[in-house]
Amino acid sequence: MIHETDMMQDIETVLVTEEEIHSRIREVGKQLGDLYRGKNPIVIGVLKGVVPFYAEMTQAMQIPMQEDFLSVSSYGGGMQSSGKLTFRKDIDQDIRGRHVLILEDILDTGVTLKALLEILRERGPASLKICTLLDKPSGRKVELDPDYTCFVIPDGFVVGYGLDYKEYYRNLPCVGILKKSVYQDD
Ligand code: XMP
Ligand code: MG
C-alpha cells in the first residue's frame, strides 16, 4: 500500500540524493551547453518522467534552444515493459536538418528509446543524441548506449525525481529503490 504520510517510508535505499542530482546536472549541463552552443538545438523531453530533469537540465545548459515533448508508453502503468511502443503525443516541430537532443529519465531495457530513435532518425535530423538522468545497464534487452549519462544505477525498480509507481513518487527530490512491500500485493 502507498503510505499517506511520508513517501520516504516506502523507499528501501536512496540511490541518488537531492544534492548529488543538482550538482551532477550542473556539471553535465555545462558540458552539453558547450557542445551545443551555436547549434540552436531542439531538446526533446520524453514525458512524463523527465519533467524535473528536463527543467533543471535545460536551464543548466544556458544556451538558446527550442523545446519540445513527446509521450510514449511501453510499461502500461505497471513495472514490466510491455515491449509495445504507443505514441500518446508526438513533438510539434519539424526536426529535419536540426540538432536534436533527447532527454530521458531512465534507460532500462532500452526498448522504448530504440524504437523512438528509429522513428526520429527517419525524419532526417542533422544529429540525434540521448542524455539520460539514470542508466540501468543490467536491465538492457536491446543494444543501446546513451551518449550522456548523469548516474549509472544498479538493478531494482526506482522511483523519485520524475520516476513513478502508479503515478506516485514523481515529486520525491531524490531517487531510490521502492520497498517490495509497496507493490507485492498489486
Ligand atoms: P525502457 O528503457 O525499459 O524504459 O524501455 C522505458 C520507460 O520505462 C520507465 N522505467 C521506469 N520507471 N522505475 C520507474 O519508475 C524504473 O525503474 C523504470 N525503468 C523503466 C521509464 O519511464 C522509462 O522511460
Ligand atoms: Mg512510469
CSV table of C-alpha atoms and ligand atoms in Angstrom, one decimal:
chain,number,residue,atom,x,y,z
A,1,MET,CA,0.0,0.0,0.0
A,2,ILE,CA,1.2,3.5,-0.7
A,3,HIS,CA,1.6,5.4,2.6
A,4,GLU,CA,-0.4,8.6,3.0
A,5,THR,CA,2.0,10.2,5.4
A,6,ASP,CA,5.6,10.1,4.3
A,7,MET,CA,6.7,8.9,0.8
A,8,MET,CA,10.2,8.2,2.2
A,9,GLN,CA,8.8,5.4,4.3
A,10,ASP,CA,8.3,3.5,1.1
A,11,ILE,CA,11.9,3.8,0.0
A,12,GLU,CA,14.2,0.9,0.6
A,13,THR,CA,17.5,2.6,-0.3
A,14,VAL,CA,18.3,6.1,-1.6
A,15,LEU,CA,20.5,5.7,-4.6
A,16,VAL,CA,21.0,9.3,-5.5
A,17,THR,CA,20.5,12.2,-3.1
A,18,GLU,CA,18.9,15.6,-3.9
A,19,GLU,CA,22.3,17.3,-3.6
A,20,GLU,CA,24.0,14.7,-5.9
A,21,ILE,CA,21.3,15.2,-8.5
A,22,HIS,CA,21.7,19.0,-8.5
A,23,SER,CA,25.5,19.1,-8.7
A,24,ARG,CA,25.7,16.4,-11.4
A,25,ILE,CA,23.1,18.1,-13.6
A,26,ARG,CA,25.0,21.4,-13.3
A,27,GLU,CA,28.2,19.6,-14.4
A,28,VAL,CA,26.6,17.7,-17.4
A,29,GLY,CA,24.6,20.7,-18.3
A,30,LYS,CA,27.7,22.8,-18.6
A,31,GLN,CA,29.3,20.2,-20.9
A,32,LEU,CA,26.1,20.0,-23.1
A,33,GLY,CA,25.8,23.7,-23.2
A,34,ASP,CA,29.4,23.9,-24.6
A,35,LEU,CA,28.7,21.1,-27.1
A,36,TYR,CA,25.5,22.6,-28.4
A,37,ARG,CA,26.5,26.3,-28.3
A,38,GLY,CA,25.7,27.9,-31.7
A,39,LYS,CA,23.8,24.9,-32.8
A,40,ASN,CA,20.3,26.0,-31.8
A,41,PRO,CA,19.3,22.5,-30.8
A,42,ILE,CA,15.8,21.1,-30.4
A,43,VAL,CA,15.7,19.5,-26.9
A,44,ILE,CA,13.0,16.8,-26.7
A,45,GLY,CA,11.7,15.6,-23.4
A,46,VAL,CA,10.1,12.2,-23.0
A,47,LEU,CA,7.1,12.7,-20.8
A,48,LYS,CA,6.2,12.3,-18.0
A,49,GLY,CA,9.1,11.1,-16.0
A,50,VAL,CA,11.5,13.6,-17.5
A,51,VAL,CA,9.8,16.7,-16.2
A,52,PRO,CA,12.0,17.7,-13.2
A,53,PHE,CA,15.2,16.6,-15.0
A,54,TYR,CA,14.2,18.5,-18.1
A,55,ALA,CA,13.5,21.7,-16.3
A,56,GLU,CA,16.8,21.6,-14.4
A,57,MET,CA,19.0,20.3,-17.3
A,58,THR,CA,17.7,22.8,-19.9
A,59,GLN,CA,18.4,25.7,-17.5
A,60,ALA,CA,21.9,24.4,-16.7
A,61,MET,CA,22.8,24.3,-20.4
A,62,GLN,CA,22.3,28.1,-20.6
A,63,ILE,CA,22.1,28.3,-24.4
A,64,PRO,CA,19.3,29.2,-26.8
A,65,MET,CA,17.3,26.1,-27.7
A,66,GLN,CA,13.8,25.1,-28.8
A,67,GLU,CA,11.9,22.8,-26.5
A,68,ASP,CA,9.5,20.0,-27.4
A,69,PHE,CA,7.9,17.0,-25.8
A,70,LEU,CA,6.6,13.6,-26.7
A,71,SER,CA,4.9,10.9,-24.8
A,72,VAL,CA,5.2,7.2,-25.4
A,73,SER,CA,4.4,4.2,-23.3
A,74,SER,CA,5.9,0.7,-23.0
A,75,TYR,CA,5.1,0.0,-19.4
A,76,GLY,CA,1.3,0.4,-19.3
A,77,GLY,CA,1.4,1.8,-15.7
A,78,GLY,CA,3.0,-1.2,-14.1
A,79,MET,CA,6.6,-2.3,-13.6
A,80,GLN,CA,7.2,-4.5,-16.5
A,81,SER,CA,7.9,-3.2,-20.0
A,82,SER,CA,5.2,-4.5,-22.3
A,83,GLY,CA,7.7,-4.1,-25.2
A,84,LYS,CA,5.0,-2.3,-27.3
A,85,LEU,CA,5.6,1.3,-28.0
A,86,THR,CA,2.5,3.5,-28.1
A,87,PHE,CA,2.7,7.2,-29.1
A,88,ARG,CA,0.4,9.3,-26.9
A,89,LYS,CA,1.8,12.7,-28.1
A,90,ASP,CA,4.3,13.5,-30.9
A,91,ILE,CA,6.6,16.6,-31.0
A,92,ASP,CA,5.2,19.7,-32.6
A,93,GLN,CA,8.3,20.8,-34.6
A,94,ASP,CA,10.0,19.6,-37.8
A,95,ILE,CA,13.4,18.2,-36.9
A,96,ARG,CA,14.8,17.9,-40.4
A,97,GLY,CA,18.3,19.3,-40.6
A,98,ARG,CA,18.3,20.2,-36.9
A,99,HIS,CA,20.5,19.1,-34.0
A,100,VAL,CA,18.3,17.1,-31.7
A,101,LEU,CA,19.0,16.1,-28.1
A,102,ILE,CA,16.6,13.7,-26.3
A,103,LEU,CA,16.3,13.9,-22.6
A,104,GLU,CA,15.1,10.8,-20.8
A,105,ASP,CA,14.6,9.9,-17.1
A,106,ILE,CA,15.9,6.3,-17.3
A,107,LEU,CA,17.4,3.9,-19.8
A,108,ASP,CA,16.4,0.5,-18.6
A,109,THR,CA,15.5,-2.2,-21.2
A,110,GLY,CA,16.3,0.3,-23.9
A,111,VAL,CA,13.2,-0.9,-25.9
A,112,THR,CA,11.4,2.4,-25.7
A,113,LEU,CA,14.3,4.6,-26.8
A,114,LYS,CA,15.5,2.3,-29.5
A,115,ALA,CA,12.1,2.4,-31.2
A,116,LEU,CA,11.9,6.1,-30.7
A,117,LEU,CA,15.3,6.7,-32.2
A,118,GLU,CA,14.3,4.8,-35.3
A,119,ILE,CA,11.2,6.9,-35.8
A,120,LEU,CA,13.0,10.2,-35.2
A,121,ARG,CA,16.0,9.3,-37.4
A,122,GLU,CA,13.7,8.8,-40.4
A,123,ARG,CA,12.8,12.5,-40.1
A,124,GLY,CA,16.3,13.5,-41.1
A,125,PRO,CA,17.8,15.4,-38.1
A,126,ALA,CA,21.4,16.8,-38.5
A,127,SER,CA,22.3,14.9,-35.3
A,128,LEU,CA,20.4,12.9,-32.7
A,129,LYS,CA,21.7,12.2,-29.3
A,130,ILE,CA,20.5,10.9,-25.9
A,131,CYS,CA,21.1,12.2,-22.4
A,132,THR,CA,19.6,10.2,-19.6
A,133,LEU,CA,19.4,11.0,-15.9
A,134,LEU,CA,19.7,7.3,-15.0
A,135,ASP,CA,21.3,4.4,-16.8
A,136,LYS,CA,20.4,0.9,-15.5
A,137,PRO,CA,22.7,-1.3,-17.7
A,138,SER,CA,21.6,-4.5,-16.0
A,139,GLY,CA,18.1,-4.1,-17.4
A,140,ARG,CA,19.2,-3.8,-21.1
A,141,LYS,CA,17.3,-6.0,-23.6
A,142,VAL,CA,18.5,-4.3,-26.8
A,143,GLU,CA,21.8,-2.8,-27.8
A,144,LEU,CA,21.7,0.9,-26.9
A,145,ASP,CA,24.1,3.2,-25.1
A,146,PRO,CA,23.2,6.7,-24.0
A,147,ASP,CA,25.5,9.5,-25.3
A,148,TYR,CA,25.4,11.3,-22.0
A,149,THR,CA,24.5,9.8,-18.6
A,150,CYS,CA,24.2,11.5,-15.2
A,151,PHE,CA,24.1,8.4,-13.0
A,152,VAL,CA,24.6,4.7,-13.5
A,153,ILE,CA,22.4,2.7,-11.1
A,154,PRO,CA,22.2,-1.0,-10.1
A,155,ASP,CA,19.3,-3.3,-10.7
A,156,GLY,CA,16.0,-2.6,-8.9
A,157,PHE,CA,12.8,-0.6,-9.6
A,158,VAL,CA,13.4,3.0,-8.8
A,159,VAL,CA,11.2,6.0,-8.1
A,160,GLY,CA,11.6,9.7,-7.4
A,161,TYR,CA,12.7,12.8,-9.3
A,162,GLY,CA,10.2,12.2,-12.0
A,163,LEU,CA,10.0,8.4,-11.9
A,164,ASP,CA,6.8,6.8,-10.7
A,165,TYR,CA,5.0,3.8,-9.4
A,166,LYS,CA,1.3,4.2,-10.4
A,167,GLU,CA,2.0,7.9,-10.9
A,168,TYR,CA,3.1,8.3,-7.3
A,169,TYR,CA,6.6,9.4,-6.0
A,170,ARG,CA,7.4,11.6,-9.0
A,171,ASN,CA,7.7,14.6,-6.7
A,172,LEU,CA,10.3,13.0,-4.4
A,173,PRO,CA,13.5,15.1,-4.6
A,174,CYS,CA,15.8,12.0,-4.6
A,175,VAL,CA,16.0,8.7,-6.5
A,176,GLY,CA,15.5,5.5,-4.5
A,177,ILE,CA,14.6,1.8,-4.7
A,178,LEU,CA,10.9,1.2,-3.8
A,179,LYS,CA,10.2,-1.3,-1.0
A,180,LYS,CA,8.8,-4.6,-2.3
A,181,SER,CA,6.0,-4.4,0.3
A,182,VAL,CA,4.6,-1.4,-1.6
A,183,TYR,CA,3.9,-3.4,-4.7
A,184,GLN,CA,3.9,-7.1,-3.8
A,185,ASP,CA,0.1,-7.3,-3.4
A,186,ASP,CA,-0.6,-5.5,-6.6
B,1,XMP,P1,12.9,1.1,-21.1
B,1,XMP,O1,14.4,1.5,-21.3
B,1,XMP,O2,12.8,-0.1,-20.3
B,1,XMP,O3,12.2,2.3,-20.2
B,1,XMP,O4,12.2,1.0,-22.4
B,1,XMP,C1,11.1,2.9,-20.6
B,1,XMP,C2,10.4,3.7,-19.6
B,1,XMP,O5,10.1,2.9,-18.5
B,1,XMP,C3,10.1,3.6,-17.3
B,1,XMP,N1,11.0,2.9,-16.4
B,1,XMP,C4,11.0,3.0,-15.1
B,1,XMP,N2,10.2,3.8,-14.3
B,1,XMP,N3,11.3,3.0,-12.4
B,1,XMP,C5,10.4,3.8,-13.0
B,1,XMP,O6,9.6,4.5,-12.3
B,1,XMP,C6,12.1,2.2,-13.1
B,1,XMP,O7,13.0,1.5,-12.5
B,1,XMP,C7,12.0,2.2,-14.5
B,1,XMP,N4,12.6,1.5,-15.5
B,1,XMP,C8,12.0,2.0,-16.6
B,1,XMP,C9,10.7,5.0,-17.6
B,1,XMP,O8,9.6,5.9,-17.8
B,1,XMP,C10,11.3,4.8,-19.0
B,1,XMP,O9,11.3,6.0,-19.7
B,2,MG,MG,6.4,5.1,-15.4
